[in-house]
Coordinates of C-alpha atoms in Angstrom, one line a residue:
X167 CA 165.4 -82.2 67.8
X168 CA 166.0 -80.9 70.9
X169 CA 167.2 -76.9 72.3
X170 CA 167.6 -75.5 75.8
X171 CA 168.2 -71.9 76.6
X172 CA 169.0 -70.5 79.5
X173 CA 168.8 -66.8 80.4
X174 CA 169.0 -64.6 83.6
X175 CA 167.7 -61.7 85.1
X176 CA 171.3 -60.5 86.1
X177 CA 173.6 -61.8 83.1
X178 CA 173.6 -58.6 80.8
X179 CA 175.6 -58.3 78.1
X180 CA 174.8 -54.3 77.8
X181 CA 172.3 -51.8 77.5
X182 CA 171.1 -51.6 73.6
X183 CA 171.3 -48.4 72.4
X184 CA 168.3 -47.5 70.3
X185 CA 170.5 -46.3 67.4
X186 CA 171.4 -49.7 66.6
X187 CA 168.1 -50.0 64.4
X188 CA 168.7 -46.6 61.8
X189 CA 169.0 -46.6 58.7
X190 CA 170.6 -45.3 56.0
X191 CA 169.4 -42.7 52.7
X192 CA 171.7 -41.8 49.7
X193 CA 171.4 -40.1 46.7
X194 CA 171.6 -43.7 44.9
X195 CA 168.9 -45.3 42.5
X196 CA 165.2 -44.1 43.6
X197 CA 166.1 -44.0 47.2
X198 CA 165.3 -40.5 47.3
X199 CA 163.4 -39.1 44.2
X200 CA 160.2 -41.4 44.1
X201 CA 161.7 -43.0 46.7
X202 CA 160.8 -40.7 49.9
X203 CA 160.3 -37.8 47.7
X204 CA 157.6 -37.3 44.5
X205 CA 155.7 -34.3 44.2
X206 CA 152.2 -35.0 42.5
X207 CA 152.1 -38.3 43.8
X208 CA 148.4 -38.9 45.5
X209 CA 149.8 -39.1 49.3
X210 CA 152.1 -36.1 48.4
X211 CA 152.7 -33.2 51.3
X212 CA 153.0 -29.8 51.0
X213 CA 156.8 -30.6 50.0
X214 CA 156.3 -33.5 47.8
X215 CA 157.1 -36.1 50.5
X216 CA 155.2 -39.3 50.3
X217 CA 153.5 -39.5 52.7
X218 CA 152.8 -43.3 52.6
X219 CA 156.6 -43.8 53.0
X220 CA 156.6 -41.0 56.0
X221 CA 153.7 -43.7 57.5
X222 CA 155.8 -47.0 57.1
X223 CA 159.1 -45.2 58.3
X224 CA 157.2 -44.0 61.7
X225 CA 156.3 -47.5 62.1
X226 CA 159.1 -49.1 62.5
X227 CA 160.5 -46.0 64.7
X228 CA 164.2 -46.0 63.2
X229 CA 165.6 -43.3 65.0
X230 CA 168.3 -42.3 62.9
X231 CA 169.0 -42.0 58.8
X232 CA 172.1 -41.8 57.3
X233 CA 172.5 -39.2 54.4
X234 CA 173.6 -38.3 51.9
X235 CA 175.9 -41.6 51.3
X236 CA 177.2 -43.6 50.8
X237 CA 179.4 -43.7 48.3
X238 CA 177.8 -40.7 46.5
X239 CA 179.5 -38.6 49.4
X240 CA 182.9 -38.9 48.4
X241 CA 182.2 -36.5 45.2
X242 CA 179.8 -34.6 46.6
X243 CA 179.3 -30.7 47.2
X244 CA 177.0 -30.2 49.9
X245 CA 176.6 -26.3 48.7
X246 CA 174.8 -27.9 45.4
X247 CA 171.9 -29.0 47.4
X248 CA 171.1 -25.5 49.2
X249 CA 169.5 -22.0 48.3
X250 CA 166.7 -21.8 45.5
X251 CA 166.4 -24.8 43.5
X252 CA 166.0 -23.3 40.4
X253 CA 169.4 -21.9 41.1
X254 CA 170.9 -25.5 42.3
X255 CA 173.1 -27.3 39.8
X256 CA 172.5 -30.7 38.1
X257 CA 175.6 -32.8 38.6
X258 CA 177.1 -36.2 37.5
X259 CA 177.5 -38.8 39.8
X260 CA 180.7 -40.9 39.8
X261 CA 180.1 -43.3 41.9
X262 CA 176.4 -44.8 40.6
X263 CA 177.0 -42.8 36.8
X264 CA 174.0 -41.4 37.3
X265 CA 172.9 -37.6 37.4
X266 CA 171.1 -35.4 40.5
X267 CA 169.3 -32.5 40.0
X268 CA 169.8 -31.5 43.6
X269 CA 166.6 -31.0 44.4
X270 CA 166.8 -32.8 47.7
X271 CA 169.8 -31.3 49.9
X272 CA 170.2 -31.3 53.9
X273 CA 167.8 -28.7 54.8
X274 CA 164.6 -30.4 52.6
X275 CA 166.5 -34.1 54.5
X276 CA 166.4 -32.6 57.9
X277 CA 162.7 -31.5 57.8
X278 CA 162.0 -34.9 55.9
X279 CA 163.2 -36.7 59.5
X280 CA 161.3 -34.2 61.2
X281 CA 158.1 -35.5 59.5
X282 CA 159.4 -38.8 60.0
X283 CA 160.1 -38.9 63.4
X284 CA 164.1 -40.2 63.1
X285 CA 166.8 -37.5 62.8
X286 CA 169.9 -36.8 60.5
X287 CA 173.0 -38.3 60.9
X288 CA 175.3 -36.7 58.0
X289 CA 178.1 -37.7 56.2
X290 CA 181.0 -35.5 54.8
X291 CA 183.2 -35.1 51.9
X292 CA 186.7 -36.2 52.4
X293 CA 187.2 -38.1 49.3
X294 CA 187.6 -35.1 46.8
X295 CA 187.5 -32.7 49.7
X296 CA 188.6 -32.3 52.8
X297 CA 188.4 -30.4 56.4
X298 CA 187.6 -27.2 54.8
X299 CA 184.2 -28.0 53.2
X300 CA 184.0 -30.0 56.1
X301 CA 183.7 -27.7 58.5
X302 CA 181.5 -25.3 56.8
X303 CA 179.2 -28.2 56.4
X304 CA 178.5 -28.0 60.5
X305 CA 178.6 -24.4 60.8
X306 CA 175.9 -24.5 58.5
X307 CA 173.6 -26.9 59.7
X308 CA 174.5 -26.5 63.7
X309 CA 175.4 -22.7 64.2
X310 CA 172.2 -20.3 65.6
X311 CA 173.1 -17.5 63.7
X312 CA 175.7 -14.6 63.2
X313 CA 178.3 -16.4 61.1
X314 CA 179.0 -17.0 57.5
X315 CA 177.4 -20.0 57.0
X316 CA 174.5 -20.0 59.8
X317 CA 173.4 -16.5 58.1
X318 CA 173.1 -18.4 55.0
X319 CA 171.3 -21.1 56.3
X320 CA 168.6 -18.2 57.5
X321 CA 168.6 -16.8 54.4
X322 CA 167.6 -19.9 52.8
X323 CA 164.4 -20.2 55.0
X324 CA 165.6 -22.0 58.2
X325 CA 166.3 -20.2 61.0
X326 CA 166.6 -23.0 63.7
X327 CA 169.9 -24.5 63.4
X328 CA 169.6 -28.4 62.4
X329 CA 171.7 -29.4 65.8
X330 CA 173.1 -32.3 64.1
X331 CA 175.1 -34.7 66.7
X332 CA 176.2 -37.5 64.3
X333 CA 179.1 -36.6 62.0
X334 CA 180.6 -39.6 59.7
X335 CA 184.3 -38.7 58.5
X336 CA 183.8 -39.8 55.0
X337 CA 182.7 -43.5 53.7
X338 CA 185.1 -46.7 52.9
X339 CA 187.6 -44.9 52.5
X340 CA 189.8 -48.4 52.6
X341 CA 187.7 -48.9 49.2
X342 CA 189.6 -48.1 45.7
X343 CA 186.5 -47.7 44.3
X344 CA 185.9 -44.9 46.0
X345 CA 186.6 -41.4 44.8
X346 CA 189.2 -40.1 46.8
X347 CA 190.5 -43.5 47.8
X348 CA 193.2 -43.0 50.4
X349 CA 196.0 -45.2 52.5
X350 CA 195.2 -45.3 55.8
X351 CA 198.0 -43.4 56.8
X352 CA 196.4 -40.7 54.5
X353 CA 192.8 -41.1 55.1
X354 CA 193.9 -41.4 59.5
X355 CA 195.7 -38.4 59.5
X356 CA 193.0 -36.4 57.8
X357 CA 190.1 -37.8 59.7
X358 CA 191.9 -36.8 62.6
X359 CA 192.7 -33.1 62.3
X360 CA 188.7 -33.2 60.6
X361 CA 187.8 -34.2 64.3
X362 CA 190.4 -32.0 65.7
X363 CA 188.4 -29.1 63.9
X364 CA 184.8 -30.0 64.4
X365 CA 185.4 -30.2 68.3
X366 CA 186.7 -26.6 68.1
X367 CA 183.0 -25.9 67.2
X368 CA 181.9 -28.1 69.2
X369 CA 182.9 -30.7 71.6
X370 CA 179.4 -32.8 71.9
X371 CA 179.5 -33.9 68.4
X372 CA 179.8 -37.5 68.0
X373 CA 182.5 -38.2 65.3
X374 CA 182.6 -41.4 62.9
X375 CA 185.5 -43.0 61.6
X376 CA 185.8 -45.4 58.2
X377 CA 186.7 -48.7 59.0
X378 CA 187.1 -51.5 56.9
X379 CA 184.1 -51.8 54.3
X380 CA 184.3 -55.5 54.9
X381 CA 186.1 -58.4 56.2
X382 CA 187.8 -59.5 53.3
X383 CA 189.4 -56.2 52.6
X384 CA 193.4 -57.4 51.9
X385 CA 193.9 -54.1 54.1
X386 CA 192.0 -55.4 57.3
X387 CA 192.5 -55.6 60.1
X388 CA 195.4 -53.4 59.6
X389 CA 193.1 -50.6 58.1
X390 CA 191.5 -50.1 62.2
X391 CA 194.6 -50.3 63.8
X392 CA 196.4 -47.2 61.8
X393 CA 193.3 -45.1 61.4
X394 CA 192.8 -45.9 65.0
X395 CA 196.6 -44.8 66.2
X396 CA 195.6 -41.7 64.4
X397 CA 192.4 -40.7 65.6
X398 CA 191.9 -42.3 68.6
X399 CA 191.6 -39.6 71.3
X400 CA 189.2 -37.7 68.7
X401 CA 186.2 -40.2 67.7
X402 CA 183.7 -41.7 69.4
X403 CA 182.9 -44.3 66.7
X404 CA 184.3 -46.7 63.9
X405 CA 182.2 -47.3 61.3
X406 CA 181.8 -51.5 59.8
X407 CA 179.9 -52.3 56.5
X408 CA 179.3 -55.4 55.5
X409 CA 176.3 -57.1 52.9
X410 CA 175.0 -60.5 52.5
X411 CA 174.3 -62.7 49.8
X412 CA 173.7 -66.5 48.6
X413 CA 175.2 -66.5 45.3
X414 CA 175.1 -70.1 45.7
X415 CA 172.3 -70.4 46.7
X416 CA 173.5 -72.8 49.5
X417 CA 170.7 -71.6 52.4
X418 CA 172.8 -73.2 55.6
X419 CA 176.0 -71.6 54.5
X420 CA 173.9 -68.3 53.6
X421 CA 172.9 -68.0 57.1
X422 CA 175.9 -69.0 58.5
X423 CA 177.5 -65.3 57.5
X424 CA 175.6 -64.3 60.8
X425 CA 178.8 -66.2 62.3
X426 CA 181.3 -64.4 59.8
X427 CA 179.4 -60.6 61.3
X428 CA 180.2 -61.9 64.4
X429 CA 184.0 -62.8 64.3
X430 CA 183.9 -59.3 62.3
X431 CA 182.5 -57.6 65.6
X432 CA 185.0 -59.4 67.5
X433 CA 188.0 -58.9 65.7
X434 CA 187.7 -55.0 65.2
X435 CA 186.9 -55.1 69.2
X436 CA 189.7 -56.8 70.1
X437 CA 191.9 -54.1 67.4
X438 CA 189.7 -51.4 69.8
X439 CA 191.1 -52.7 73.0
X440 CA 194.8 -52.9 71.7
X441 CA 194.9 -49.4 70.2
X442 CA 193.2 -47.9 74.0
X443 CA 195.4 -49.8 76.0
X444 CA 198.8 -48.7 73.6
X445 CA 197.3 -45.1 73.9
X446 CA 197.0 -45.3 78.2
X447 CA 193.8 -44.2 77.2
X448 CA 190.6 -43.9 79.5
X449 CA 188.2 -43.4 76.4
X450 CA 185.8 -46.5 74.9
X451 CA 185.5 -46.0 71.2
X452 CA 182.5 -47.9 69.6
X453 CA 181.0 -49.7 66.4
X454 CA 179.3 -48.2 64.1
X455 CA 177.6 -50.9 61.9
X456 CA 176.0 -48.2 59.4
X457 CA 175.9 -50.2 56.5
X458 CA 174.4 -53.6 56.1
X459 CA 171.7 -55.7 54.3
X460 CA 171.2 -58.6 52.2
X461 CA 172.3 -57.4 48.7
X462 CA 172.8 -59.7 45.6
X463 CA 169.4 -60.2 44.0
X464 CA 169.9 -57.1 41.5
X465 CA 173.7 -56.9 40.7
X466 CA 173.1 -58.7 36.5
X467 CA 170.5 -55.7 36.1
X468 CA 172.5 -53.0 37.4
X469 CA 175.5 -53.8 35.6
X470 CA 173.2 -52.4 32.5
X471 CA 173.3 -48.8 34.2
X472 CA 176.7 -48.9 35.7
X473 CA 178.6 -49.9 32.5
X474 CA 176.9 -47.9 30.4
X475 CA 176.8 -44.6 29.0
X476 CA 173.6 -42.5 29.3
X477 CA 173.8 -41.4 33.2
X478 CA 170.6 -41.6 33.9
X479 CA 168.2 -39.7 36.8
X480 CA 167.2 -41.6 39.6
X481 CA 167.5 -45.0 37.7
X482 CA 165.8 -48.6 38.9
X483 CA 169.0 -49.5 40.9
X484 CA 169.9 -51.7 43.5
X485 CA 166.5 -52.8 44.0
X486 CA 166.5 -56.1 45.5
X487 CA 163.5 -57.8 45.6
X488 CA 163.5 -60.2 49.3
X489 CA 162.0 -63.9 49.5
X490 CA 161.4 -65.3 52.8
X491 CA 164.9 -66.6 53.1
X492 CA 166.3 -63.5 53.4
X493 CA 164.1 -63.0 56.5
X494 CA 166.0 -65.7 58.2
X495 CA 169.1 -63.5 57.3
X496 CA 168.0 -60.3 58.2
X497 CA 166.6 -61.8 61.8
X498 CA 170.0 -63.4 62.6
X499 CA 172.3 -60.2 61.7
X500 CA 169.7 -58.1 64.2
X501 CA 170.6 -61.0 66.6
X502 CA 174.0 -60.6 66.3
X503 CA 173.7 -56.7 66.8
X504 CA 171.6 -57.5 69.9
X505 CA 174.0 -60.2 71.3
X506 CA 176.7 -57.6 70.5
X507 CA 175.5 -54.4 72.2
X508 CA 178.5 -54.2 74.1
X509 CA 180.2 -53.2 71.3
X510 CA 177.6 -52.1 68.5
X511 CA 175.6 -49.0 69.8
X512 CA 174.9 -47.8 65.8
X513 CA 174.2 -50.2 63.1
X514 CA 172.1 -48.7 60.3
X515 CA 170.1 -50.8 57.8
X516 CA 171.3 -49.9 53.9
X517 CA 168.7 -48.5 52.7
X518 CA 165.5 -47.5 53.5
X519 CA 163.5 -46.9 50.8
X520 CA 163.3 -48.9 46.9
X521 CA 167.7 -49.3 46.9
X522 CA 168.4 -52.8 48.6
X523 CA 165.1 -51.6 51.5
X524 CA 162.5 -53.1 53.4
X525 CA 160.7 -50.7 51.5
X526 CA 159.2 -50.3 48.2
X527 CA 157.8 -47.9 45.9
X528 CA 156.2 -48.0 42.4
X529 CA 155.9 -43.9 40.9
X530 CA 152.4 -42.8 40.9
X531 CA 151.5 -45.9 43.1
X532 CA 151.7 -48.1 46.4
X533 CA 154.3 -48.4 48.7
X534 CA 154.5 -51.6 50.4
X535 CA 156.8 -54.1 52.8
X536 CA 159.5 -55.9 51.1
X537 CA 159.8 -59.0 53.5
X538 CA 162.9 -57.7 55.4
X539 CA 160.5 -55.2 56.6
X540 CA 159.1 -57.3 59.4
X541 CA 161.8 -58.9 61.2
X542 CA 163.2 -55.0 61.3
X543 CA 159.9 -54.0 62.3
X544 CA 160.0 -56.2 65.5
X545 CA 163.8 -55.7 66.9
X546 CA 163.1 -51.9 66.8
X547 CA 159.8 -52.1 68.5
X548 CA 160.6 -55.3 71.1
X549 CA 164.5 -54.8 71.2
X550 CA 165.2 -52.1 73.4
X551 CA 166.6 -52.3 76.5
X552 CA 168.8 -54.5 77.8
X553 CA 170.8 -57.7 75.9
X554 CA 170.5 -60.7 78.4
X555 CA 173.1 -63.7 77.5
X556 CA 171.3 -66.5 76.2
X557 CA 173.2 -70.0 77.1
X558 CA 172.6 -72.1 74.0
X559 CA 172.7 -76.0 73.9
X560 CA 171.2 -77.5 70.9
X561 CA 172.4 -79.1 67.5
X562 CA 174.8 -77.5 65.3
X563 CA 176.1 -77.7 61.7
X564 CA 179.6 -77.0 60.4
X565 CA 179.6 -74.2 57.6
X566 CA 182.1 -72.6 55.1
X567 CA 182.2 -69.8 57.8
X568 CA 182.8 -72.0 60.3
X569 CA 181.7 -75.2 62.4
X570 CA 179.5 -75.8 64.9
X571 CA 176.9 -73.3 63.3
X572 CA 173.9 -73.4 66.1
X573 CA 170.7 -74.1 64.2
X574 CA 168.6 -72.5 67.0
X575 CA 169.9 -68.3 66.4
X576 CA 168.8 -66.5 69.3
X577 CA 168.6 -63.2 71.3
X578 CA 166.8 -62.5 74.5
X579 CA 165.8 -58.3 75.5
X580 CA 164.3 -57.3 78.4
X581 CA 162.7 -53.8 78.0
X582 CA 163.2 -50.9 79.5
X583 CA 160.6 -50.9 81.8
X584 CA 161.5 -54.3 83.0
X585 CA 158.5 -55.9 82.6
X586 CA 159.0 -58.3 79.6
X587 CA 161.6 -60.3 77.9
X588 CA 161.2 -61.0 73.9
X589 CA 163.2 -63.6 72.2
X590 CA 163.9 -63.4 69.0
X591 CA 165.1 -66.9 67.6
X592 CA 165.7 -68.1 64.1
X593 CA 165.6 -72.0 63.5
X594 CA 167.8 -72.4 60.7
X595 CA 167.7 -76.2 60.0
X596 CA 166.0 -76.7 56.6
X597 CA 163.3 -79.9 57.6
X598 CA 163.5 -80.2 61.7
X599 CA 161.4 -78.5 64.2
X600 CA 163.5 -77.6 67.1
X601 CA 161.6 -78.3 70.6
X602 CA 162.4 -75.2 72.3
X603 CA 162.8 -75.3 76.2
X604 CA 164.1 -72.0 77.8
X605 CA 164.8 -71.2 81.2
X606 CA 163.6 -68.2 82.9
X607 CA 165.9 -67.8 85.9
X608 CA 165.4 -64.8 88.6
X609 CA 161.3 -64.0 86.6
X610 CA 159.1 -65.7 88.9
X611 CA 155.9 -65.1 87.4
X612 CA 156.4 -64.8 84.2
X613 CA 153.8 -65.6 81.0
X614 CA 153.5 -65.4 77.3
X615 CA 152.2 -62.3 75.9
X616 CA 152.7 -63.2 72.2
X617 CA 154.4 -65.5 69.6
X618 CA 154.2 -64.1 66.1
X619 CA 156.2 -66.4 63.8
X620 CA 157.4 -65.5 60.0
X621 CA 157.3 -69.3 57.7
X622 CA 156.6 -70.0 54.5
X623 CA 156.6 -73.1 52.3
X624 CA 158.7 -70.9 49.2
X625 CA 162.3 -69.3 50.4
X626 CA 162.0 -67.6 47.3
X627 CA 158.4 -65.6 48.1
X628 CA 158.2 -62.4 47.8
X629 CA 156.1 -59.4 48.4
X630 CA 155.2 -57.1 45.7
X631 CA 152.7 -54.5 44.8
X632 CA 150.4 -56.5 43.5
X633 CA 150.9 -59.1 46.4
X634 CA 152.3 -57.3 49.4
X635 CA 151.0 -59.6 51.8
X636 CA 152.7 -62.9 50.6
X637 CA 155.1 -63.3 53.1
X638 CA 153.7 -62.1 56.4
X639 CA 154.5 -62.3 59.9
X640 CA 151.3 -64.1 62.3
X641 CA 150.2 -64.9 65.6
X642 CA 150.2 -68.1 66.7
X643 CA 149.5 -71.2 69.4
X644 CA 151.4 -73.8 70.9
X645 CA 153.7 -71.8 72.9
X646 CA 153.6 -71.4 76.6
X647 CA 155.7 -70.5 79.9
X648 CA 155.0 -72.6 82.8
X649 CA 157.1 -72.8 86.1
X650 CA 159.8 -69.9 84.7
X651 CA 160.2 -72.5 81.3
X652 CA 159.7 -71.5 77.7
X653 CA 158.1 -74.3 76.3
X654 CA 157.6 -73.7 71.7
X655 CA 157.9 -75.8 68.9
X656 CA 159.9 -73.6 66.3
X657 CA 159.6 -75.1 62.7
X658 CA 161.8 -75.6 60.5
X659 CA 163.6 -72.2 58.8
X660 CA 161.5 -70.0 60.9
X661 CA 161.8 -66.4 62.3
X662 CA 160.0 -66.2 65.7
X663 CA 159.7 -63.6 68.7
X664 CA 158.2 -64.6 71.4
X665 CA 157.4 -62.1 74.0
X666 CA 157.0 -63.0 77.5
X667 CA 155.5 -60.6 80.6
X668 CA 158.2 -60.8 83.8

């Protein structure tokens, strides 16, 4: 089987902002405590940080983490995670019936991203709070000193204020499982007068509002279109969630959701457009994709915590354990983000670390790279830059997400500097290699540098600690560029980048 691609130097879709590969902490599961945090273990810091997580989180250079949910957020005091710990209250968590100590709050999160090398983007209350706490959330982590709440912050040991830029108004707010559930008349109008306030401290911040957390939501599209009317003229930002799974385990309609993302992108754009042009506004608000992943593998054994009775402390939960097919997933919803980048300048992968991550922990022992891991690993290191249109014609499939599913899934970047072009491509069709042929136009010159390429003969193989390098990513041969043309035989359910020198 047959696929051309076309792509050229001067057909952009956008500049990708970098902040479309974060990621995303909550106080959920072991996501935190032995998670990124476990005094005593053997790679342990000064301030119990692990600092074999700290080494796979630099590597794949996500620049930002969301924190603290999530949503844990919606009943959370953020006072109960500051001053002396000893002094710091254990609460109950409604939303994952599970208890926190408090041990981590934002000052110990801040100086975890500082070790990290990402930075905090925070989340606050306005499920069982509001604009009050909200407020006095920034002061405390933003102001330099001679206030309230930045004299606190001193007091507690940090004198440099945090200088947080990203603010998210809440989280799924649309959802009535949240606490603090809200119409969006209700949940609009206080997001907006929240925005209203934190620009009176500060006009730079960059604000975040709840959309729809997902696409079959009876309130969407709807749900964008009030909260939008609302707040408008005061965020930058509206925030999508949406997870993935193969409950049927049907692989060509599991990676056909890629398509359902995409009409999702589209949709909420389109609801963007309608809501600036109604307003006579001059102002581009954005997509915020801050929470998505594969997520289905662990839902039977959670239900043991979450129905039950004993609220545990930092609980196995939501720990996903990835095969190889959910490689092919991941690699198509980055594609989608790249294809996208007109629209999507923040997506954050949910989460980082042991709840539904690319990476895992064991207390006392290893970390290592759930699967997912890699095809992250590669967009956020080869996928900045610029998003070039890639011209598609190839076979196709129809899906129960829609026809004419391309088996060939691909995204073309050229990097900053200008001087390469990387192709990330995903050949969905379960027993055809695809004969890729893609056209370089306006990159005289050009020649591979690399292909590494992610197969394996199991869609259910996984990586663990006692086999973290089942399901790797490798180098290999076959693929060349002559005369400005691509020339690669992609096999069958295979993730691929191909980087190529311009």
């Amino acid at each position: 089987m047959k696929a051309n691609v076309i792509v050229h130097k001067d057909f952009a879709v956008s500049p990708i902002d970098d902040r479309v590969y974060s990621s995303f902490l909550e106080h959920l599961g072991r996501a935190i405590y032995t998670g990124i945090y476990e005094p005593g273990h053997p790679t342990a810091d000064e301030d119990g940080f692990r600092g074999d997580v700290i080494d796979l989180v630099r590597a794949v250079k996500t620049p930002y983490v969301r924190y603290p949910g999530g949503n844990f957020v919606s009943a959370y005091n953020w006072e109960d995670g500051i001053g002396p710990r000893d002094q710091r209250p254990t609460r109950l968590d409604l939303a994952w019936r599970t208890r926190d100590d408090n041990r981590i709050g934002v000052n110990e999160f801040v100086d975890w991203c500082k070790k990290a090398d990402t930075q905090p983007m925070l989340a606050v209350n306005l499920g069982s709070r509001g604009l009050d706490a909200a407020r006095n959330f920034v002061e405390y982590c933003n102001h330099p000193g001679g206030s309230y709440w930045s004299d606190l912050r001193r007091q507690h040991g940090w004198k440099d204020p945090h200088n947080v830029k990203l603010w998210c108004l809440g989280n799924e707010m649309d959802g009535p499982w949240q606490v603090g559930h809200k119409t969006a008349e209700e949940y609009g109008r206080l997001a907006n007068e929240t925005a209203k306030a934190l620009r009176l401290f500060d006009k730079s911040l960059e604000l975040i509002v709840c959309g729809s957390s997902h696409s079959d939501m009876p309130t969407y599209p709807d749900w964008e279109a009030t909260v939008l009317d609302h707040t408008y003229d005061s965020i930058d930002h509206i925030s999508l969630h949406m997870y993935f799974a193969n409950n049927e385990h049907d692989t060509l309609n599991y990676l056909a959701k890629a398509e359902k993302l995409d009409r999702y992108i589209n949709t909420v754009g389109g609801i963007i457009d309608y809501v600036k042009a109604k307003k006579r506004s001059k102002k581009d608000v954005k997509i915020s994709f801050d929470e998505w992943n594969v997520w289905y593998h662990s839902r039977e054994e959670d239900k043991k915590i979450l129905q039950g009775d004993a609220w545990p402390d930092a609980p196995h939960l939501l720990e996903d354990l990835y095969n190889f097919e959910d490689v092919l997933q991941v690699g198509g919803i980055l594609n989608t983000f790249i294809r996208r980048a007109d629209r999507v300048k923040i997506a954050c992968i949910a989460q980082l670390v042991n709840v539904i991550a690319p990476i895992m922990t064991e207390e006392g022992g290893p970390a290592w790279k759930q699967t997912i891991y890699y095809p992250f690993f590669y967009a956020s290191l080869y996928g900045r830059g610029t998003s070039l249109r890639a011209i598609v014609d190839g076979p196709t499939y129809d899906s129960e997400f829609g026809d004419d599913v391309p088996y060939l899934d691909v995204s073309a970047v050229r990097s900053v500097a200008g001087d390469e072009v990387t192709f990330f491509i995903v050949n969905r069709h379960l027993t055809e290699t695809l004969d890729l042929a893609a056209t370089l136009e306006g990159f005289p010159g050009a020649r591979l540098v690399e292909h590494i390429q992610m197969t394996h003969p199991d869609l259910n193989a996984i990586n663990t600690a006692a086999n973290p390098d089942n399901v790797v990513p490798k180098t290999v041969s076959g693929t060349a560029v002559e005369g400005g043309k691509l020339q690669s035989k992609l096999p069958p359910l295979s993730y691929n980048v191909i980087r190529v020198a311009v």
